[in-house]
């Protein structure tokens, strides 16, 4: 790629020198120092054939660039909506590329075909309403179809999540992610309050809400295959962006303005490893918004499990309240009886998979 850039730089430099030279000659002509007709014809022919060569090499370079980059394209989308957005992308790309190729081919062809010829007289052609209507209406219809298709796809993505969706909260901070899951008992996330954040309760779980009692956090993101997943997205400090490239998920995490994105994973981690032939492959959740010095390392591992494996993993996790029984004191008296069921009879040793979410440094 660097070689190609260098080569194009040299070509454009030569073209620039040539244009400057032609400009100087034209200036001489305007000053009364005329060139012979044969010399002018020679220059016109040189420029005309130069346009054709530029079109030819440009087309070859464009095709080569596409084929050369193809191994770096993402594999088949690992989510239902991802297949739709990929299809929409490639259809739009095909339409735009076709229009670009046709219009620029005509541009270079006309420059060659209708170069200056002293034996040819230009035709006065001031207006053609029929032609103008054609080249206005057809692009307008094509653009309207593309825009409508994109709007419909985006509407489906941002619509209300299905009632059976698994709800997971992802909170960005410098420089890591907190992942919170609705517990095994109610499948609902409890409230959070930034005023309750402390050195242990990094999310500010509000234990005046009974739905918080069974919530648990983890240092990795687990998703069930074939089941809708609703990501509730937050940020604690600056702007971040949740990005799951293989699932084609991207949504900004904005301080003070919760966002969301729901999708259905369709390919498990094990299946993707088999497709790619990489036994150690894992999906990743990255931040795609430059958020500070540690932005480059802001990633966590994502596992797409079979539904049974996901349920097994969730059942093995311990609620935040279980791992931190001291927070029972934050529970209102009328809810302490309900919260007490999550308090172990004996202290539980710290478990890396059920305490604080990872913070990538």
Tab-separated table of C-alpha atoms in Angstrom:
chain	number	residue	atom	x	y	z
A	1	UNK	CA	0.000	0.000	0.000
A	2	UNK	CA	2.855	2.405	0.826
A	3	UNK	CA	4.417	1.541	-2.539
A	4	UNK	CA	1.146	2.400	-4.299
A	5	UNK	CA	0.849	5.715	-2.451
A	6	UNK	CA	4.431	6.568	-3.395
A	7	UNK	CA	3.815	5.677	-7.024
A	8	UNK	CA	0.659	7.795	-7.183
A	9	UNK	CA	2.534	10.700	-5.588
A	10	UNK	CA	5.163	10.537	-8.321
A	11	UNK	CA	2.492	10.353	-11.034
A	12	UNK	CA	0.614	13.363	-9.661
A	13	UNK	CA	3.876	15.295	-9.325
A	14	UNK	CA	4.673	14.658	-12.997
A	15	UNK	CA	1.139	15.673	-13.963
A	16	UNK	CA	1.472	18.875	-11.938
A	17	UNK	CA	4.733	19.760	-13.727
A	18	UNK	CA	3.073	19.034	-17.059
A	19	UNK	CA	0.096	21.276	-16.267
A	20	UNK	CA	2.399	24.098	-15.195
A	21	UNK	CA	4.356	23.708	-18.434
A	22	UNK	CA	1.174	23.819	-20.502
A	23	UNK	CA	0.014	26.904	-18.587
A	24	UNK	CA	3.257	28.694	-19.414
A	25	UNK	CA	2.855	27.841	-23.081
A	26	UNK	CA	-0.746	29.054	-23.063
A	27	UNK	CA	0.391	32.281	-21.482
A	28	UNK	CA	2.864	32.749	-24.331
A	29	UNK	CA	0.067	32.176	-26.851
A	30	UNK	CA	-2.063	34.830	-25.186
A	31	UNK	CA	0.920	37.161	-25.364
A	32	UNK	CA	1.037	36.737	-29.143
A	33	UNK	CA	3.696	34.049	-29.376
A	34	UNK	CA	1.592	31.508	-31.290
A	35	UNK	CA	2.447	27.873	-31.729
A	36	UNK	CA	1.892	26.071	-34.995
A	37	UNK	CA	-1.362	24.160	-35.550
A	38	UNK	CA	0.546	20.881	-35.706
A	39	UNK	CA	2.122	21.559	-32.316
A	40	UNK	CA	-1.297	22.361	-30.822
A	41	UNK	CA	-2.763	19.173	-32.306
A	42	UNK	CA	0.115	17.217	-30.848
A	43	UNK	CA	-0.512	18.658	-27.394
A	44	UNK	CA	-4.249	18.000	-27.635
A	45	UNK	CA	-3.678	14.408	-28.676
A	46	UNK	CA	-1.165	13.902	-25.864
A	47	UNK	CA	-3.636	15.208	-23.289
A	48	UNK	CA	-6.511	13.184	-24.759
A	49	UNK	CA	-4.589	9.892	-24.691
A	50	UNK	CA	-3.292	10.843	-21.229
A	51	UNK	CA	-6.903	10.999	-20.027
A	52	UNK	CA	-7.566	7.498	-21.372
A	53	UNK	CA	-4.430	6.111	-19.729
A	54	UNK	CA	-5.335	7.769	-16.435
A	55	UNK	CA	-8.821	6.210	-16.632
A	56	UNK	CA	-7.353	2.794	-17.419
A	57	UNK	CA	-4.719	2.803	-14.672
A	58	UNK	CA	-7.176	4.337	-12.201
A	59	UNK	CA	-9.669	1.549	-12.875
A	60	UNK	CA	-6.983	-1.122	-12.499
A	61	UNK	CA	-5.732	0.498	-9.269
A	62	UNK	CA	-9.281	0.661	-7.848
A	63	UNK	CA	-9.966	-3.009	-8.594
A	64	UNK	CA	-6.562	-4.009	-7.197
A	65	UNK	CA	-7.131	-1.979	-4.021
A	66	UNK	CA	-10.480	-3.702	-3.433
A	67	UNK	CA	-9.103	-7.206	-4.000
A	68	UNK	CA	-5.994	-6.465	-1.926
A	69	UNK	CA	-8.116	-5.264	1.019
A	70	UNK	CA	-10.640	-8.098	0.817
A	71	UNK	CA	-8.797	-10.418	3.264
A	72	UNK	CA	-9.115	-7.671	5.904
A	73	UNK	CA	-12.906	-7.437	5.586
A	74	UNK	CA	-14.915	-8.711	8.542
A	75	UNK	CA	-16.384	-12.207	8.082
A	76	UNK	CA	-20.103	-12.865	7.886
A	77	UNK	CA	-22.065	-10.890	10.469
A	78	UNK	CA	-22.705	-12.722	13.744
A	79	UNK	CA	-26.111	-11.139	14.398
A	80	UNK	CA	-29.491	-10.998	12.683
A	81	UNK	CA	-29.492	-7.270	11.994
A	82	UNK	CA	-25.820	-7.440	10.954
A	83	UNK	CA	-26.750	-9.526	7.906
A	84	UNK	CA	-29.271	-6.836	6.905
A	85	UNK	CA	-26.870	-3.926	7.393
A	86	UNK	CA	-24.125	-5.744	5.487
A	87	UNK	CA	-26.505	-6.382	2.600
A	88	UNK	CA	-27.614	-2.736	2.648
A	89	UNK	CA	-23.987	-1.583	2.700
A	90	UNK	CA	-22.901	-3.676	-0.282
A	91	UNK	CA	-25.991	-2.765	-2.321
A	92	UNK	CA	-25.344	0.934	-1.658
A	93	UNK	CA	-21.663	0.471	-2.473
A	94	UNK	CA	-22.524	-1.289	-5.753
A	95	UNK	CA	-24.941	1.477	-6.801
A	96	UNK	CA	-22.515	4.267	-5.918
A	97	UNK	CA	-19.563	2.492	-7.558
A	98	UNK	CA	-21.569	1.850	-10.733
A	99	UNK	CA	-22.630	5.507	-10.938
A	100	UNK	CA	-19.084	6.682	-10.220
A	101	UNK	CA	-17.592	4.397	-12.882
A	102	UNK	CA	-20.117	5.336	-15.578
A	103	UNK	CA	-19.972	9.103	-15.018
A	104	UNK	CA	-16.174	9.235	-14.807
A	105	UNK	CA	-15.763	6.929	-17.800
A	106	UNK	CA	-17.959	9.285	-19.817
A	107	UNK	CA	-15.984	12.248	-18.497
A	108	UNK	CA	-12.672	10.827	-19.703
A	109	UNK	CA	-14.180	9.513	-22.941
A	110	UNK	CA	-15.643	12.924	-23.837
A	111	UNK	CA	-12.299	14.595	-23.103
A	112	UNK	CA	-10.696	12.159	-25.574
A	113	UNK	CA	-13.400	12.016	-28.227
A	114	UNK	CA	-14.081	15.748	-28.424
A	115	UNK	CA	-10.582	17.127	-28.113
A	116	UNK	CA	-9.852	20.189	-30.237
A	117	UNK	CA	-10.165	19.605	-33.968
A	118	UNK	CA	-9.839	22.531	-36.375
A	119	UNK	CA	-12.004	20.678	-38.913
A	120	UNK	CA	-14.893	20.208	-36.479
A	121	UNK	CA	-17.418	22.842	-35.533
A	122	UNK	CA	-19.117	22.745	-32.131
A	123	UNK	CA	-22.904	22.468	-32.099
A	124	UNK	CA	-24.882	25.044	-30.140
A	125	UNK	CA	-26.969	22.987	-27.727
A	126	UNK	CA	-28.468	25.295	-25.087
A	127	UNK	CA	-31.076	23.087	-23.405
A	128	UNK	CA	-32.755	19.665	-23.427
A	129	UNK	CA	-35.546	19.425	-20.885
A	130	UNK	CA	-36.180	15.737	-21.539
A	131	UNK	CA	-32.544	14.862	-20.816
A	132	UNK	CA	-32.531	17.008	-17.671
A	133	UNK	CA	-35.677	15.314	-16.395
A	134	UNK	CA	-34.159	11.871	-16.994
A	135	UNK	CA	-30.882	12.571	-15.203
A	136	UNK	CA	-32.744	14.203	-12.310
A	137	UNK	CA	-35.612	11.742	-11.800
A	138	UNK	CA	-33.610	8.492	-12.066
A	139	UNK	CA	-30.947	9.431	-9.446
A	140	UNK	CA	-33.703	10.847	-7.224
A	141	UNK	CA	-35.627	7.552	-7.330
A	142	UNK	CA	-32.488	5.500	-6.649
A	143	UNK	CA	-31.484	7.758	-3.736
A	144	UNK	CA	-35.018	7.640	-2.310
A	145	UNK	CA	-34.963	3.823	-2.372
A	146	UNK	CA	-31.554	3.728	-0.652
A	147	UNK	CA	-32.609	6.260	1.994
A	148	UNK	CA	-35.913	4.468	2.672
A	149	UNK	CA	-34.129	1.111	2.979
A	150	UNK	CA	-31.617	2.588	5.406
A	151	UNK	CA	-34.348	4.271	7.444
A	152	UNK	CA	-36.334	1.042	7.667
A	153	UNK	CA	-33.281	-0.927	8.813
A	154	UNK	CA	-32.401	1.718	11.415
A	155	UNK	CA	-36.034	1.815	12.598
A	156	UNK	CA	-35.973	-1.949	13.185
A	157	UNK	CA	-32.671	-1.743	15.063
A	158	UNK	CA	-33.799	1.087	17.330
A	159	UNK	CA	-37.308	-0.249	17.907
A	160	UNK	CA	-38.519	-1.587	21.248
A	161	UNK	CA	-36.636	-4.711	22.280
A	162	UNK	CA	-38.658	-7.956	22.457
A	163	UNK	CA	-40.148	-8.784	25.851
A	164	UNK	CA	-37.910	-11.856	26.169
A	165	UNK	CA	-34.695	-9.885	25.611
A	166	UNK	CA	-31.828	-10.423	28.031
A	167	UNK	CA	-31.044	-7.050	29.609
A	168	UNK	CA	-27.378	-6.187	30.191
A	169	UNK	CA	-25.968	-2.835	31.209
A	170	UNK	CA	-22.598	-1.667	29.853
A	171	UNK	CA	-21.037	1.415	31.449
A	172	UNK	CA	-17.940	3.063	30.020
A	173	UNK	CA	-15.335	4.815	32.130
A	174	UNK	CA	-11.702	5.796	31.718
A	175	UNK	CA	-10.455	3.254	30.765
A	176	UNK	CA	-12.649	0.199	30.965
A	177	UNK	CA	-16.148	-1.183	31.054
A	178	UNK	CA	-18.480	-2.157	33.881
A	179	UNK	CA	-20.888	-4.931	32.891
A	180	UNK	CA	-24.011	-5.482	35.012
A	181	UNK	CA	-26.499	-8.303	34.583
A	182	UNK	CA	-30.066	-8.605	35.787
A	183	UNK	CA	-30.081	-11.368	38.408
A	184	UNK	CA	-31.503	-14.862	38.294
A	185	UNK	CA	-34.619	-14.050	40.298
A	186	UNK	CA	-36.332	-11.111	38.573
A	187	UNK	CA	-34.411	-10.608	35.291
A	188	UNK	CA	-34.633	-6.850	35.883
A	189	UNK	CA	-31.874	-4.357	36.483
A	190	UNK	CA	-32.149	-2.276	39.603
A	191	UNK	CA	-31.711	1.482	39.764
A	192	UNK	CA	-28.362	3.200	40.028
A	193	UNK	CA	-27.440	6.581	41.456
A	194	UNK	CA	-24.110	8.276	40.833
A	195	UNK	CA	-24.271	9.760	44.357
A	196	UNK	CA	-23.941	6.226	45.768
A	197	UNK	CA	-20.662	5.469	43.978
A	198	UNK	CA	-17.808	4.548	46.294
A	199	UNK	CA	-14.600	2.520	46.082
A	200	UNK	CA	-16.536	-0.770	46.041
A	201	UNK	CA	-19.878	0.185	44.529
A	202	UNK	CA	-18.401	1.581	41.321
A	203	UNK	CA	-21.751	1.745	39.556
A	204	UNK	CA	-23.722	3.282	42.378
A	205	UNK	CA	-26.212	0.422	42.802
A	206	UNK	CA	-29.242	1.707	44.660
A	207	UNK	CA	-30.342	-0.830	47.275
A	208	UNK	CA	-33.540	1.019	48.008
A	209	UNK	CA	-34.715	-0.705	44.819
A	210	UNK	CA	-35.445	-4.393	45.382
A	211	UNK	CA	-34.509	-5.195	41.768
A	212	UNK	CA	-30.890	-4.406	42.647
A	213	UNK	CA	-30.614	-7.199	45.187
A	214	UNK	CA	-29.820	-9.961	42.695
A	215	UNK	CA	-27.855	-7.870	40.158
A	216	UNK	CA	-24.307	-9.044	39.555
A	217	UNK	CA	-21.300	-7.676	37.719
A	218	UNK	CA	-18.599	-9.425	35.709
A	219	UNK	CA	-15.354	-8.629	33.959
A	220	UNK	CA	-16.526	-10.103	30.662
A	221	UNK	CA	-19.601	-9.922	28.470
A	222	UNK	CA	-21.600	-13.122	27.999
A	223	UNK	CA	-24.379	-13.252	25.393
A	224	UNK	CA	-26.818	-16.089	24.651
A	225	UNK	CA	-26.907	-17.234	21.045
A	226	UNK	CA	-30.261	-16.888	19.286
A	227	UNK	CA	-31.811	-14.797	22.083
A	228	UNK	CA	-32.472	-11.033	21.804
A	229	UNK	CA	-30.085	-8.974	23.921
A	230	UNK	CA	-30.790	-5.416	25.044
A	231	UNK	CA	-27.670	-3.431	25.890
A	232	UNK	CA	-28.339	-0.458	28.148
A	233	UNK	CA	-25.380	1.835	27.631
A	234	UNK	CA	-24.026	4.506	29.967
A	235	UNK	CA	-20.857	6.525	30.521
A	236	UNK	CA	-19.509	7.848	33.807
A	237	UNK	CA	-17.015	10.468	32.674
A	238	UNK	CA	-16.436	11.256	28.992
A	239	UNK	CA	-17.870	10.134	25.690
A	240	UNK	CA	-17.222	6.460	24.883
A	241	UNK	CA	-18.622	4.163	22.192
A	242	UNK	CA	-19.643	0.513	22.467
A	243	UNK	CA	-18.418	-1.447	19.455
A	244	UNK	CA	-18.944	-5.140	18.768
A	245	UNK	CA	-17.513	-5.454	15.232
A	246	UNK	CA	-18.547	-9.034	14.523
A	247	UNK	CA	-22.094	-8.400	15.737
A	248	UNK	CA	-22.193	-5.054	13.851
A	249	UNK	CA	-23.145	-3.212	17.033
A	250	UNK	CA	-22.044	0.385	17.606
A	251	UNK	CA	-23.610	2.948	19.902
A	252	UNK	CA	-22.193	5.943	21.751
A	253	UNK	CA	-22.036	5.929	25.539
A	254	UNK	CA	-22.890	9.474	26.577
A	255	UNK	CA	-22.519	10.871	30.119
A	256	UNK	CA	-25.934	11.779	31.501
A	257	UNK	CA	-27.829	10.362	28.512
A	258	UNK	CA	-28.407	6.575	28.562
A	259	UNK	CA	-28.554	4.904	25.146
A	260	UNK	CA	-29.491	1.410	24.065
A	261	UNK	CA	-29.019	-1.146	21.324
A	262	UNK	CA	-30.725	-4.513	20.974
A	263	UNK	CA	-29.669	-7.349	18.695
A	264	UNK	CA	-29.736	-11.130	18.397
A	265	UNK	CA	-26.384	-12.977	18.263
A	266	UNK	CA	-26.449	-15.820	15.734
A	267	UNK	CA	-22.947	-17.289	15.862
A	268	UNK	CA	-21.398	-18.617	19.055
A	269	UNK	CA	-17.767	-18.143	20.008
A	270	UNK	CA	-17.013	-21.811	19.291
A	271	UNK	CA	-18.681	-21.599	15.860
A	272	UNK	CA	-16.716	-18.473	14.945
A	273	UNK	CA	-13.484	-20.144	16.047
A	274	UNK	CA	-14.296	-23.011	13.685
A	275	UNK	CA	-15.151	-20.616	10.826
A	276	UNK	CA	-11.913	-18.676	11.228
A	277	UNK	CA	-9.765	-21.699	12.055
A	278	UNK	CA	-8.480	-19.941	15.205
A	279	UNK	CA	-8.821	-21.919	18.412
A	280	UNK	CA	-7.921	-18.954	20.615
A	281	UNK	CA	-10.277	-16.450	18.932
A	282	UNK	CA	-12.600	-14.376	21.110
A	283	UNK	CA	-15.076	-11.644	20.314
A	284	UNK	CA	-14.205	-8.242	21.747
A	285	UNK	CA	-16.058	-5.173	22.920
A	286	UNK	CA	-13.992	-2.107	22.053
A	287	UNK	CA	-14.308	1.610	22.551
A	288	UNK	CA	-14.325	3.522	19.255
A	289	UNK	CA	-14.405	7.024	20.689
A	290	UNK	CA	-11.016	8.530	21.556
A	291	UNK	CA	-11.474	9.075	25.276
A	292	UNK	CA	-7.983	9.638	26.651
A	293	UNK	CA	-4.539	8.129	26.995
A	294	UNK	CA	-5.767	4.625	27.798
A	295	UNK	CA	-8.318	4.458	24.980
A	296	UNK	CA	-6.251	1.942	22.987
A	297	UNK	CA	-6.587	-0.728	25.690
A	298	UNK	CA	-10.260	-0.229	26.462
A	299	UNK	CA	-11.584	-3.659	25.520
A	300	UNK	CA	-13.171	-6.657	27.193
A	301	UNK	CA	-13.727	-10.225	26.039
A	302	UNK	CA	-17.150	-11.212	24.723
A	303	UNK	CA	-18.443	-14.781	24.831
A	304	UNK	CA	-21.457	-15.844	22.793
A	305	UNK	CA	-22.706	-19.010	24.489
A	306	UNK	CA	-25.287	-21.574	23.608
A	307	UNK	CA	-28.483	-20.789	25.573
A	308	UNK	CA	-27.969	-23.686	27.992
A	309	UNK	CA	-24.340	-22.694	28.612
A	310	UNK	CA	-25.373	-19.084	29.162
A	311	UNK	CA	-28.004	-20.078	31.739
A	312	UNK	CA	-25.440	-22.253	33.495
A	313	UNK	CA	-22.915	-19.412	33.614
A	314	UNK	CA	-25.496	-16.936	34.934
A	315	UNK	CA	-26.631	-19.377	37.627
A	316	UNK	CA	-23.044	-19.639	38.867
A	317	UNK	CA	-22.675	-15.885	39.394
A	318	UNK	CA	-23.166	-14.338	42.811
A	319	UNK	CA	-25.077	-11.068	43.310
A	320	UNK	CA	-23.165	-7.951	44.272
A	321	UNK	CA	-25.026	-7.913	47.586
A	322	UNK	CA	-23.914	-11.470	48.297
A	323	UNK	CA	-20.284	-10.573	47.656
A	324	UNK	CA	-20.578	-7.356	49.679
A	325	UNK	CA	-22.960	-8.035	52.596
A	326	UNK	CA	-22.019	-4.762	54.288
A	327	UNK	CA	-24.361	-3.026	51.847
A	328	UNK	CA	-27.325	-4.615	53.623
A	329	UNK	CA	-27.188	-1.515	55.805
A	330	UNK	CA	-28.187	0.531	52.732
A	331	UNK	CA	-31.419	-1.454	52.357
A	332	UNK	CA	-34.610	0.116	53.808
A	333	UNK	CA	-36.069	-1.694	56.813
A	334	UNK	CA	-39.177	-2.798	54.931
A	335	UNK	CA	-36.995	-4.586	52.333
A	336	UNK	CA	-34.324	-6.101	54.579
A	337	UNK	CA	-36.171	-9.376	54.926
A	338	UNK	CA	-36.154	-9.798	51.133
A	339	UNK	CA	-32.537	-8.682	50.864
A	340	UNK	CA	-31.393	-11.013	53.663
A	341	UNK	CA	-31.851	-14.061	51.437
A	342	UNK	CA	-28.868	-12.859	49.429
A	343	UNK	CA	-26.635	-12.512	52.484
A	344	UNK	CA	-24.564	-15.665	53.117
A	345	UNK	CA	-24.360	-17.202	56.571
A	346	UNK	CA	-20.595	-17.142	56.282
A	347	UNK	CA	-18.364	-14.634	54.435
A	348	UNK	CA	-17.610	-15.584	50.820
A	349	UNK	CA	-14.109	-15.319	49.418
A	350	UNK	CA	-13.661	-12.792	46.640
A	351	UNK	CA	-14.519	-14.168	43.214
A	352	UNK	CA	-12.974	-12.437	40.199
A	353	UNK	CA	-15.958	-13.274	38.021
A	354	UNK	CA	-18.623	-11.863	40.309
A	355	UNK	CA	-17.203	-8.688	41.780
A	356	UNK	CA	-16.099	-5.488	40.127
A	357	UNK	CA	-16.172	-5.243	36.367
A	358	UNK	CA	-12.825	-5.005	34.661
A	359	UNK	CA	-11.016	-1.718	34.284
A	360	UNK	CA	-8.400	-1.965	31.558
A	361	UNK	CA	-5.344	0.050	32.383
